[in-house]
Short mmCIF file of C-alpha atoms in Angstrom, two decimals:
data_model
loop_
_atom_site.label_atom_id
_atom_site.label_comp_id
_atom_site.label_asym_id
_atom_site.label_seq_id
_atom_site.Cartn_x
_atom_site.Cartn_y
_atom_site.Cartn_z
CA MET Y 1 -192.85 243.95 -77.39
CA PRO Y 2 -191.97 247.53 -76.29
CA PRO Y 3 -189.90 249.58 -78.72
CA LYS Y 4 -186.12 249.56 -78.31
CA PHE Y 5 -184.60 252.99 -77.95
CA LYS Y 6 -181.35 254.12 -79.48
CA PHE Y 7 -180.41 256.01 -76.28
CA THR Y 8 -180.92 255.53 -72.58
CA ARG Y 9 -182.46 258.20 -70.34
CA GLU Y 10 -179.01 258.77 -68.83
CA GLN Y 11 -177.43 259.34 -72.25
CA ILE Y 12 -180.13 261.85 -73.14
CA ILE Y 13 -179.74 263.65 -69.79
CA THR Y 14 -175.96 263.80 -70.29
CA ALA Y 15 -176.44 265.26 -73.77
CA ALA Y 16 -179.01 267.74 -72.43
CA LEU Y 17 -176.57 268.76 -69.69
CA ASP Y 18 -173.90 269.33 -72.36
CA VAL Y 19 -176.27 271.49 -74.45
CA THR Y 20 -177.09 273.52 -71.33
CA ARG Y 21 -173.40 273.88 -70.43
CA LYS Y 22 -172.59 275.26 -73.87
CA ASN Y 23 -175.62 277.43 -74.56
CA GLY Y 24 -177.77 277.80 -71.45
CA ILE Y 25 -181.12 276.27 -70.59
CA ALA Y 26 -182.99 278.50 -73.06
CA GLU Y 27 -181.26 276.65 -75.90
CA LEU Y 28 -182.24 273.22 -74.59
CA THR Y 29 -184.87 272.43 -77.19
CA ALA Y 30 -185.90 269.13 -78.74
CA ARG Y 31 -184.16 270.14 -81.95
CA GLY Y 32 -180.96 271.22 -80.18
CA LEU Y 33 -180.89 268.08 -78.07
CA ALA Y 34 -181.51 265.88 -81.09
CA ALA Y 35 -178.62 267.59 -82.88
CA GLU Y 36 -176.35 266.95 -79.87
CA LEU Y 37 -177.37 263.28 -79.97
CA GLY Y 38 -177.00 263.08 -83.77
CA SER Y 39 -180.56 261.85 -84.00
CA SER Y 40 -184.13 262.90 -84.51
CA ALA Y 41 -186.27 264.03 -81.57
CA LYS Y 42 -188.22 260.76 -81.59
CA PRO Y 43 -185.92 258.90 -79.13
CA ILE Y 44 -186.21 261.82 -76.69
CA PHE Y 45 -189.98 261.68 -76.60
CA GLY Y 46 -189.94 257.90 -76.40
CA LEU Y 47 -188.25 258.21 -72.99
CA PHE Y 48 -189.52 261.58 -71.73
CA LYS Y 49 -193.04 263.01 -71.67
CA ASN Y 50 -191.91 266.47 -72.80
CA MET Y 51 -189.01 268.91 -72.74
CA GLU Y 52 -190.03 270.17 -69.30
CA GLU Y 53 -189.26 266.72 -67.91
CA VAL Y 54 -185.86 266.80 -69.66
CA GLN Y 55 -185.18 270.26 -68.19
CA ASN Y 56 -186.10 269.05 -64.69
CA GLU Y 57 -183.66 266.16 -65.10
CA VAL Y 58 -180.97 268.63 -66.20
CA ILE Y 59 -181.59 270.72 -63.08
CA ALA Y 60 -181.27 267.59 -60.93
CA ALA Y 61 -178.05 266.55 -62.73
CA ALA Y 62 -176.61 270.06 -62.39
CA ASN Y 63 -177.44 270.03 -58.69
CA ARG Y 64 -175.67 266.67 -58.24
CA LEU Y 65 -172.61 268.14 -59.95
CA TYR Y 66 -172.75 271.22 -57.69
CA GLN Y 67 -173.06 268.99 -54.61
CA SER Y 68 -169.95 267.10 -55.74
CA TYR Y 69 -168.08 270.44 -55.92
CA LEU Y 70 -169.15 271.16 -52.34
CA GLN Y 71 -168.19 267.73 -51.06
CA LYS Y 72 -164.77 267.77 -52.77
CA GLY Y 73 -164.06 271.32 -51.67
CA MET Y 74 -164.96 270.69 -48.05
CA ALA Y 75 -163.13 267.35 -47.93
CA SER Y 76 -159.93 268.65 -49.56
CA GLY Y 77 -158.68 270.35 -46.38
CA LYS Y 78 -157.25 273.22 -48.43
CA TYR Y 79 -159.52 275.71 -46.66
CA PRO Y 80 -161.42 275.60 -43.38
CA PRO Y 81 -164.75 273.80 -44.01
CA TYR Y 82 -167.00 276.87 -43.97
CA LYS Y 83 -164.74 278.84 -46.30
CA ALA Y 84 -164.37 275.74 -48.47
CA SER Y 85 -168.13 275.72 -49.08
CA GLY Y 86 -168.00 279.32 -50.32
CA ILE Y 87 -164.93 278.69 -52.46
CA ALA Y 88 -166.59 275.60 -53.98
CA TYR Y 89 -169.72 277.64 -54.80
CA ILE Y 90 -167.60 280.28 -56.53
CA GLN Y 91 -165.48 277.62 -58.26
CA PHE Y 92 -168.67 276.07 -59.63
CA ALA Y 93 -169.67 279.52 -60.99
CA MET Y 94 -166.23 279.86 -62.63
CA GLU Y 95 -166.11 276.43 -64.22
CA GLU Y 96 -169.81 275.76 -64.94
CA LYS Y 97 -171.19 279.21 -65.70
CA GLU Y 98 -174.38 278.10 -67.45
CA LEU Y 99 -175.14 275.40 -64.89
CA PHE Y 100 -174.55 277.93 -62.10
CA LYS Y 101 -177.00 280.32 -63.77
CA LEU Y 102 -179.51 277.49 -64.13
CA LEU Y 103 -179.33 276.54 -60.46
CA PHE Y 104 -178.86 279.91 -58.79
CA MET Y 105 -179.92 282.65 -61.20
CA ARG Y 106 -183.11 281.36 -62.81
CA ASP Y 107 -186.50 282.94 -62.33
CA ARG Y 108 -188.13 281.27 -59.34
CA THR Y 109 -191.60 282.71 -59.90
CA GLY Y 110 -194.11 279.99 -59.15
CA GLU Y 111 -191.63 277.81 -57.27
CA LYS Y 112 -192.41 277.13 -53.64
CA ILE Y 113 -189.30 278.10 -51.69
CA GLU Y 114 -189.18 277.20 -48.05
CA GLU Y 115 -186.54 277.73 -45.43
CA ASN Y 116 -185.03 274.33 -44.70
CA ARG Y 117 -182.44 274.55 -41.98
CA GLU Y 118 -181.93 270.81 -42.07
CA GLU Y 119 -180.33 271.10 -45.52
CA ILE Y 120 -177.71 273.48 -44.13
CA ARG Y 121 -177.46 271.87 -40.69
CA PRO Y 122 -173.79 270.85 -41.21
CA ILE Y 123 -172.91 274.44 -42.11
CA LEU Y 124 -174.82 275.84 -39.13
CA ASN Y 125 -173.03 273.38 -36.84
CA ILE Y 126 -169.65 274.56 -38.14
CA ILE Y 127 -170.56 278.22 -37.55
CA MET Y 128 -171.98 277.56 -34.06
CA LYS Y 129 -168.87 275.59 -33.10
CA ASN Y 130 -166.39 278.09 -34.57
CA LEU Y 131 -168.05 281.20 -33.18
CA GLY Y 132 -169.85 279.95 -30.09
CA ILE Y 133 -173.17 281.43 -31.18
CA ARG Y 134 -176.74 280.13 -31.13
CA GLU Y 135 -178.45 278.52 -34.10
CA ASP Y 136 -180.56 281.56 -35.02
CA GLU Y 137 -177.46 283.75 -35.03
CA ALA Y 138 -175.55 281.13 -37.03
CA PHE Y 139 -178.37 281.09 -39.58
CA LEU Y 140 -178.26 284.89 -39.96
CA PHE Y 141 -174.46 284.79 -40.12
CA HIS Y 142 -174.69 282.24 -42.92
CA MET Y 143 -177.31 284.20 -44.84
CA GLU Y 144 -175.20 287.37 -44.68
CA SER Y 145 -172.06 285.48 -45.69
CA TRP Y 146 -173.88 283.77 -48.50
CA LEU Y 147 -175.08 287.09 -49.92
CA TYR Y 148 -171.44 288.07 -50.29
CA VAL Y 149 -170.40 284.70 -51.74
CA HIS Y 150 -173.35 284.66 -54.13
CA GLY Y 151 -172.55 288.17 -55.30
CA ILE Y 152 -168.99 287.21 -56.18
CA ALA Y 153 -170.14 284.00 -57.88
CA THR Y 154 -172.80 285.84 -59.88
CA MET Y 155 -170.36 288.47 -61.07
CA ILE Y 156 -167.96 285.73 -62.14
CA ALA Y 157 -170.66 283.66 -63.86
CA THR Y 158 -171.76 286.72 -65.86
CA ASN Y 159 -168.15 287.67 -66.72
CA TYR Y 160 -168.36 290.90 -64.74
CA LEU Y 161 -165.35 289.86 -62.64
CA GLU Y 162 -162.32 287.72 -63.36
CA TRP Y 163 -160.88 287.26 -59.89
CA ASP Y 164 -158.49 284.45 -59.13
CA ILE Y 165 -159.06 282.07 -56.23
CA GLU Y 166 -156.33 283.62 -54.07
CA PHE Y 167 -157.94 287.06 -54.25
CA ILE Y 168 -161.33 285.50 -53.57
CA ASN Y 169 -159.82 283.66 -50.60
CA LYS Y 170 -158.63 286.98 -49.13
CA ALA Y 171 -161.97 288.69 -49.82
CA LEU Y 172 -163.89 285.89 -48.10
CA THR Y 173 -161.57 286.07 -45.11
CA ASP Y 174 -162.22 289.80 -44.79
CA ALA Y 175 -166.00 289.32 -44.97
CA TYR Y 176 -165.90 286.45 -42.47
CA LEU Y 177 -163.82 288.41 -39.98
CA GLY Y 178 -166.13 291.42 -40.27
CA LEU Y 179 -169.22 289.31 -39.63
CA LYS Y 180 -167.45 287.39 -36.87
CA TYR Y 181 -166.68 290.68 -35.12
CA ARG Y 182 -170.29 291.78 -35.49
CA TYR Y 183 -171.72 288.53 -34.08
CA THR Y 184 -169.17 287.88 -31.34
CA GLY Y 185 -167.92 291.34 -30.45
CA GLY Y 186 -164.40 290.37 -31.49
CA LYS Y 187 -164.06 287.26 -29.32
#
């Protein structure tokens, strides 16, 4: 009969996510996770091969949480959909600083990063519709916009800035209008 474990994989992932939220991914160790669970490390390694597998699960869980921020932000109707995606990204950086750093500020050396326009297809469609530009231009528009949004989010996640959402809303409008003018000639 296989051994019975004190915790489920989901409970361990939730605890690992909490450790990461509080202290960052560097502090997600077997000892730290066991302390969060109020246990020894044995149940962790009964359900996971190693801590790298736990960390990969934490990245996946953090990404699901980020995606929920995007979906809620874009569905709320508070901002136009494209702006809502930027606001949600920044809101995630404000409220989940360590998870934001894990997803968007970690060293990507050795990771294979490919351009995948299909992942951002809904965003590109919004830009093309709003501005009447071609897909390649919409992609460049998005990349330039995202540099600005990422910069704000990074400065907030690292406590360099403490802007409120209304100021951020105005700053994003200014950046959008500037890029819109550049790509459409003011149309």
